[in-house]
Coordinates of C-alpha atoms and ligand atoms in Angstrom, one line a residue:
M1 CA 138.4 133.7 129.3
L2 CA 136.9 131.5 131.9
K3 CA 133.9 130.9 129.3
K4 CA 136.9 129.9 126.7
L5 CA 138.0 127.4 129.2
G6 CA 134.9 126.0 129.7
V7 CA 134.3 125.4 126.1
A8 CA 138.0 124.0 125.8
A9 CA 137.2 121.4 128.5
A10 CA 133.7 120.5 127.0
A11 CA 135.7 119.8 124.0
L12 CA 138.3 117.6 125.6
A13 CA 135.6 115.7 127.3
I14 CA 133.5 115.0 124.2
G15 CA 136.7 114.3 122.5
A16 CA 137.5 111.6 125.2
L17 CA 133.9 110.3 125.6
A18 CA 134.2 109.7 121.5
A19 CA 137.6 107.9 121.7
G20 CA 136.2 105.8 124.7
S21 CA 133.1 104.9 123.3
A22 CA 135.0 103.7 120.0
D23 CA 136.9 101.6 122.3
A24 CA 133.7 100.2 124.2
A25 CA 132.4 99.4 120.2
G26 CA 135.1 97.4 119.9
K27 CA 137.3 96.3 116.9
K28 CA 136.9 98.2 113.7
T29 CA 135.3 96.0 110.9
T30 CA 135.8 95.6 107.4
I31 CA 132.4 94.8 105.9
A32 CA 131.3 93.9 102.3
L33 CA 127.7 94.6 101.0
I34 CA 127.2 92.4 97.9
P35 CA 123.6 93.5 96.8
G36 CA 121.4 91.5 94.4
L37 CA 122.4 94.0 91.6
T38 CA 123.6 97.8 92.0
T39 CA 121.0 99.9 90.0
D40 CA 118.3 99.0 92.2
A41 CA 116.6 101.6 94.1
F42 CA 116.0 98.9 96.8
Y43 CA 119.5 98.0 97.1
I44 CA 120.8 101.6 96.8
T45 CA 118.7 102.5 99.7
M46 CA 120.1 99.7 101.7
H47 CA 123.5 100.8 101.0
K48 CA 122.6 104.3 102.7
G49 CA 121.5 102.3 105.7
A50 CA 124.6 100.5 105.9
Q51 CA 126.8 103.2 105.2
A52 CA 124.9 104.8 108.2
A53 CA 125.8 102.3 110.8
A54 CA 129.3 101.7 109.4
D55 CA 130.0 105.4 110.2
A56 CA 128.3 105.2 113.5
L57 CA 130.7 102.5 114.6
G58 CA 133.8 103.6 112.5
D59 CA 133.5 100.3 110.3
T60 CA 134.9 100.3 106.5
L61 CA 131.9 99.4 104.4
I62 CA 132.5 97.9 100.8
F63 CA 129.6 98.1 98.4
Q64 CA 130.5 95.9 95.3
G65 CA 127.9 94.2 93.2
A66 CA 126.8 93.2 89.4
P67 CA 124.8 94.9 87.1
D68 CA 121.9 92.4 87.0
F69 CA 120.0 90.2 89.2
N70 CA 121.7 87.0 88.4
P71 CA 123.8 84.4 89.9
V72 CA 126.1 84.0 86.9
T73 CA 127.3 87.8 87.2
Q74 CA 126.8 87.9 91.1
V75 CA 129.3 84.9 91.9
P76 CA 132.6 86.5 90.2
V77 CA 131.7 89.5 92.4
L78 CA 131.7 87.4 95.5
D79 CA 134.8 85.5 94.3
A80 CA 136.5 89.1 94.2
V81 CA 135.2 89.9 97.3
I82 CA 136.5 86.8 99.0
A83 CA 140.1 87.6 97.6
R84 CA 140.1 91.1 99.4
H85 CA 139.3 89.2 102.8
P86 CA 136.8 91.5 104.5
D87 CA 135.9 90.6 108.1
V88 CA 132.3 90.0 107.4
I89 CA 130.2 89.5 103.9
L90 CA 126.7 90.7 104.0
I91 CA 125.1 89.5 100.8
A92 CA 121.7 89.3 99.1
P93 CA 122.1 85.7 97.5
T94 CA 120.3 85.9 93.9
D95 CA 119.6 82.1 94.1
K96 CA 118.7 79.8 97.0
V97 CA 120.7 77.0 95.7
Q98 CA 123.2 78.3 93.4
L99 CA 125.2 80.7 96.2
I100 CA 125.6 77.9 98.5
Q101 CA 128.8 76.7 97.2
P102 CA 130.2 79.8 96.3
L103 CA 129.6 81.2 99.8
Q104 CA 130.9 78.2 101.4
K105 CA 134.2 79.4 100.0
A106 CA 133.9 82.5 101.9
F107 CA 132.8 80.6 105.0
Q108 CA 135.9 78.3 104.9
A109 CA 138.2 81.3 104.5
G110 CA 137.3 82.3 107.7
I111 CA 135.1 85.2 106.7
L112 CA 131.8 85.6 108.6
V113 CA 128.5 85.3 106.3
I114 CA 125.3 87.1 106.7
T115 CA 122.3 87.3 104.5
V116 CA 120.3 90.6 104.0
D117 CA 117.0 90.5 102.0
T118 CA 117.4 87.0 100.4
F119 CA 118.8 83.6 102.1
I120 CA 120.4 80.4 100.9
G121 CA 118.8 77.0 101.6
N122 CA 115.8 77.1 103.6
G123 CA 116.5 80.3 105.2
H124 CA 117.2 78.4 108.8
Y125 CA 120.7 79.0 109.6
Q126 CA 122.8 77.9 112.5
T127 CA 120.9 74.5 112.9
G128 CA 123.4 72.0 112.1
A129 CA 121.1 70.5 109.6
G130 CA 122.5 71.1 106.2
T131 CA 125.0 72.6 103.8
G132 CA 123.3 76.0 103.6
D133 CA 123.1 76.5 107.3
F134 CA 126.5 78.4 107.9
P135 CA 125.4 82.2 107.8
L136 CA 124.8 83.7 110.9
S137 CA 122.0 85.7 110.4
Y138 CA 119.3 86.3 108.1
V139 CA 118.2 90.4 108.0
A140 CA 115.0 91.0 105.9
S141 CA 111.2 91.7 105.7
D142 CA 108.8 88.8 106.1
N143 CA 108.2 88.1 102.5
I144 CA 105.3 85.6 103.1
L145 CA 103.5 88.3 105.1
G146 CA 104.1 90.8 102.4
G147 CA 102.7 88.6 99.9
Q148 CA 99.6 88.0 102.1
I149 CA 99.2 91.9 102.5
A150 CA 99.1 92.3 98.7
A151 CA 96.6 89.5 98.3
R152 CA 94.3 91.0 100.7
A153 CA 94.4 94.4 99.2
L154 CA 94.1 93.0 95.8
A155 CA 91.1 91.0 96.6
K156 CA 89.5 93.9 98.2
S157 CA 90.1 96.4 95.0
V158 CA 88.9 93.5 92.7
G159 CA 85.7 93.0 94.6
D160 CA 86.7 89.6 95.8
K161 CA 86.1 88.0 92.6
G162 CA 87.7 87.7 88.9
K163 CA 91.0 86.4 87.7
V164 CA 94.4 87.7 89.1
Y165 CA 98.2 86.5 88.4
V166 CA 101.5 87.2 89.9
S167 CA 104.3 88.8 87.6
N168 CA 107.1 87.4 89.1
V169 CA 111.0 87.4 88.8
K170 CA 112.2 83.9 88.3
P171 CA 111.8 80.9 90.5
G172 CA 114.9 80.3 92.9
V173 CA 114.7 83.9 94.5
S174 CA 113.7 83.5 98.3
T175 CA 112.3 86.7 98.6
T176 CA 110.0 86.4 95.6
D177 CA 109.0 82.8 95.9
Q178 CA 107.8 83.5 99.4
R179 CA 105.7 86.4 98.3
E180 CA 104.1 84.3 95.9
E181 CA 103.5 81.7 98.1
G182 CA 102.0 84.1 100.7
F183 CA 100.0 85.7 98.0
K184 CA 98.5 82.3 97.0
S185 CA 97.7 81.0 100.4
E186 CA 95.6 84.2 101.1
M187 CA 93.8 83.9 98.0
K188 CA 92.6 80.3 99.0
L189 CA 90.8 82.4 101.5
H190 CA 89.0 84.0 98.6
P191 CA 87.1 81.5 96.7
G192 CA 85.6 84.0 94.1
I193 CA 89.4 84.9 92.8
Q194 CA 90.8 82.5 90.5
V195 CA 94.8 82.9 90.2
L196 CA 96.0 82.3 86.8
E197 CA 99.5 80.9 86.0
T198 CA 102.6 83.1 87.1
Q199 CA 104.4 84.9 84.7
F200 CA 108.3 85.3 85.2
N201 CA 110.0 88.3 83.7
D202 CA 113.9 87.6 84.5
D203 CA 113.6 91.3 86.7
D204 CA 112.8 93.1 83.3
A205 CA 110.2 95.6 83.4
N206 CA 109.5 95.6 79.8
K207 CA 109.1 92.0 79.9
A208 CA 106.6 92.3 82.7
A209 CA 104.7 94.9 80.3
S210 CA 104.3 92.6 77.4
Q211 CA 103.5 89.9 79.5
L212 CA 100.6 91.9 81.3
Q213 CA 99.4 92.6 77.5
S214 CA 99.2 88.9 76.6
V215 CA 97.6 87.7 79.7
L216 CA 95.0 90.4 79.2
A217 CA 94.6 89.5 75.3
R218 CA 93.8 85.6 76.5
N219 CA 91.7 86.9 79.5
P220 CA 89.8 90.0 78.6
D221 CA 88.2 89.6 82.1
L222 CA 91.5 90.0 83.9
A223 CA 90.8 91.8 87.1
G224 CA 94.2 92.2 88.7
V225 CA 97.7 91.7 89.0
F226 CA 100.4 91.7 91.8
G227 CA 103.9 92.8 90.9
A228 CA 106.1 90.5 93.3
N229 CA 109.2 93.2 93.2
L230 CA 110.2 96.7 92.1
F231 CA 110.5 96.0 88.1
S232 CA 107.7 93.0 88.2
A233 CA 105.3 95.8 89.6
L234 CA 106.5 98.8 87.4
G235 CA 106.3 96.5 84.4
A236 CA 102.8 95.2 85.0
A237 CA 101.5 98.7 85.8
N238 CA 102.9 100.1 82.5
G239 CA 101.5 97.1 80.5
V240 CA 98.2 98.0 82.0
K241 CA 98.5 101.5 80.9
Q242 CA 99.5 100.6 77.4
A243 CA 96.6 98.2 77.0
G244 CA 94.2 101.1 78.0
A245 CA 93.1 99.3 81.2
A246 CA 94.2 101.6 83.9
G247 CA 91.6 101.3 86.7
K248 CA 89.7 98.5 85.1
V249 CA 92.6 95.8 86.0
K250 CA 94.0 96.4 89.5
V251 CA 97.7 96.5 90.5
A252 CA 99.2 95.8 93.7
A253 CA 103.1 96.6 93.6
F254 CA 105.8 95.2 96.0
D255 CA 108.5 97.9 96.6
A256 CA 108.5 101.6 96.6
P257 CA 110.6 103.5 94.0
K258 CA 109.9 107.2 93.9
S259 CA 108.2 106.3 90.7
I260 CA 105.4 104.5 92.2
V261 CA 104.0 108.0 93.6
E262 CA 102.4 109.3 90.3
P263 CA 100.7 105.6 89.5
L264 CA 99.5 105.6 93.0
K265 CA 98.2 109.0 92.7
T266 CA 96.5 108.6 89.3
G267 CA 94.8 105.0 90.5
L268 CA 96.9 103.2 88.0
V269 CA 98.4 101.3 91.2
D270 CA 96.0 100.6 94.3
I271 CA 98.7 99.9 96.8
A272 CA 102.6 99.6 97.1
I273 CA 104.1 97.7 99.8
A274 CA 107.1 99.4 100.6
Q275 CA 110.1 97.3 102.5
H276 CA 112.5 99.1 104.9
P277 CA 115.9 98.5 102.7
A278 CA 117.6 101.3 105.0
E279 CA 116.8 99.3 107.9
I280 CA 118.2 96.0 106.6
G281 CA 121.4 97.5 105.9
Y282 CA 121.7 99.3 109.2
F283 CA 120.9 96.3 111.2
G284 CA 123.0 94.1 108.9
V285 CA 126.0 96.3 109.8
I286 CA 125.4 96.4 113.3
A287 CA 124.8 92.4 113.3
A288 CA 128.0 92.0 111.3
H289 CA 130.1 94.2 113.7
A290 CA 129.0 92.6 116.7
A291 CA 129.5 88.9 115.5
F292 CA 133.2 90.1 114.5
N293 CA 133.5 91.3 117.9
G294 CA 132.4 87.8 119.8
Q295 CA 129.0 89.2 120.6
S296 CA 126.0 86.3 119.8
I297 CA 123.6 87.9 117.3
P298 CA 119.9 86.8 116.5
V299 CA 119.6 84.0 113.6
N300 CA 116.8 86.4 112.2
I301 CA 116.4 90.0 112.3
G302 CA 113.0 90.8 111.1
T303 CA 112.3 94.5 109.5
G304 CA 109.0 96.1 108.5
F305 CA 106.8 97.4 106.0
T306 CA 104.8 100.3 105.1
V307 CA 101.9 100.0 102.9
M308 CA 101.3 103.0 100.5
T309 CA 97.9 104.2 99.0
K310 CA 96.6 107.2 97.1
E311 CA 95.1 108.3 100.6
N312 CA 98.5 108.0 102.5
I313 CA 101.2 108.9 100.2
D314 CA 101.5 112.7 101.1
D315 CA 101.9 111.7 104.7
P316 CA 105.7 112.3 105.7
Q317 CA 105.6 109.4 107.9
V318 CA 104.6 107.3 105.1
N319 CA 106.6 108.8 101.9
R320 CA 109.8 108.8 104.0
Y321 CA 109.8 105.0 103.3
L322 CA 110.1 105.7 99.3
Y323 CA 113.4 104.5 97.9
S324 CA 116.2 106.6 97.3
D325 CA 117.6 106.6 93.9
Ligands
T6T401 O1 112.2 93.5 96.0 C1 113.3 93.9 96.2 C2 114.2 92.4 96.9 O2 113.6 92.2 98.3 C3 114.2 91.3 95.8 O3 114.9 90.4 96.7 C4 114.6 91.4 94.4 O4 114.0 92.8 94.0 C5 114.0 93.8 94.6 O5 115.4 94.3 94.9 C6 113.4 94.8 93.7 O6 113.8 95.1 92.8

């Protein structure tokens, strides 16, 4: 009987604690997460991290996005979300310039805006400097550094000489622009390497694969390619495979869907740079909740990378960063 009472008292205490901590956590916040596109493993993983933080805080998370990575389809989704008037919008803007004005509408409606993964304007927020500086925070990987890491790895695997190029999405996307910038700046330190013209694939892996084959046809001595995001990388790797050039044309991949494991193991892909999208989602929600509750928040929240290779991909501390799908 005593034991039973003890358990009941403990349960009551835990209940009180939970209620107390919910109060201490502040007002429940309704947060809308708008990804770059809904079907990309990167954003699916970000959603999971965001949901984990929302559950911990008792917040409501709405996930609403477009089927492709394109401002033309993202802006109507944003307008629909603004009409629902959440407390905070977390968004991965699909263009640095084209999302400024549509996001100003959210800001003017009194909705707090935080960007995740990508930024608008020059990415420097709360400076008072310009039309695109109103978001409260930018939660993301260091994409210039990511491009530099890819360049160093690719330079090593091509033996510091030969022709390489960047397979990229399209100009105007902050993340992939910065990866290309970091890649090219690092390659300047490798004078034996010639960086050919960037090929833009509109986030279409099939296009990236056929571009690889055209570049290789024009440059039979092509030594390597950097796929600057998930679809660019998978597409470029497929192009190498279809051309029968596996191992001859080296591949450095940005992003880490589960389908990168096999190409890493067979040597088709030399290195994959995994971002930590769950971390971006988690800390995005924490920042949203804090800001809505009147706390000041960091203007930049930087998240990490995990570099994956054939040698380390079976290590659970590494492969836990493979994206969910
Ligand atoms: O690389 C990620 C993301 O960081 C980028 O902004 C867009 O492409 C991905 O979603 C991968 O497909």
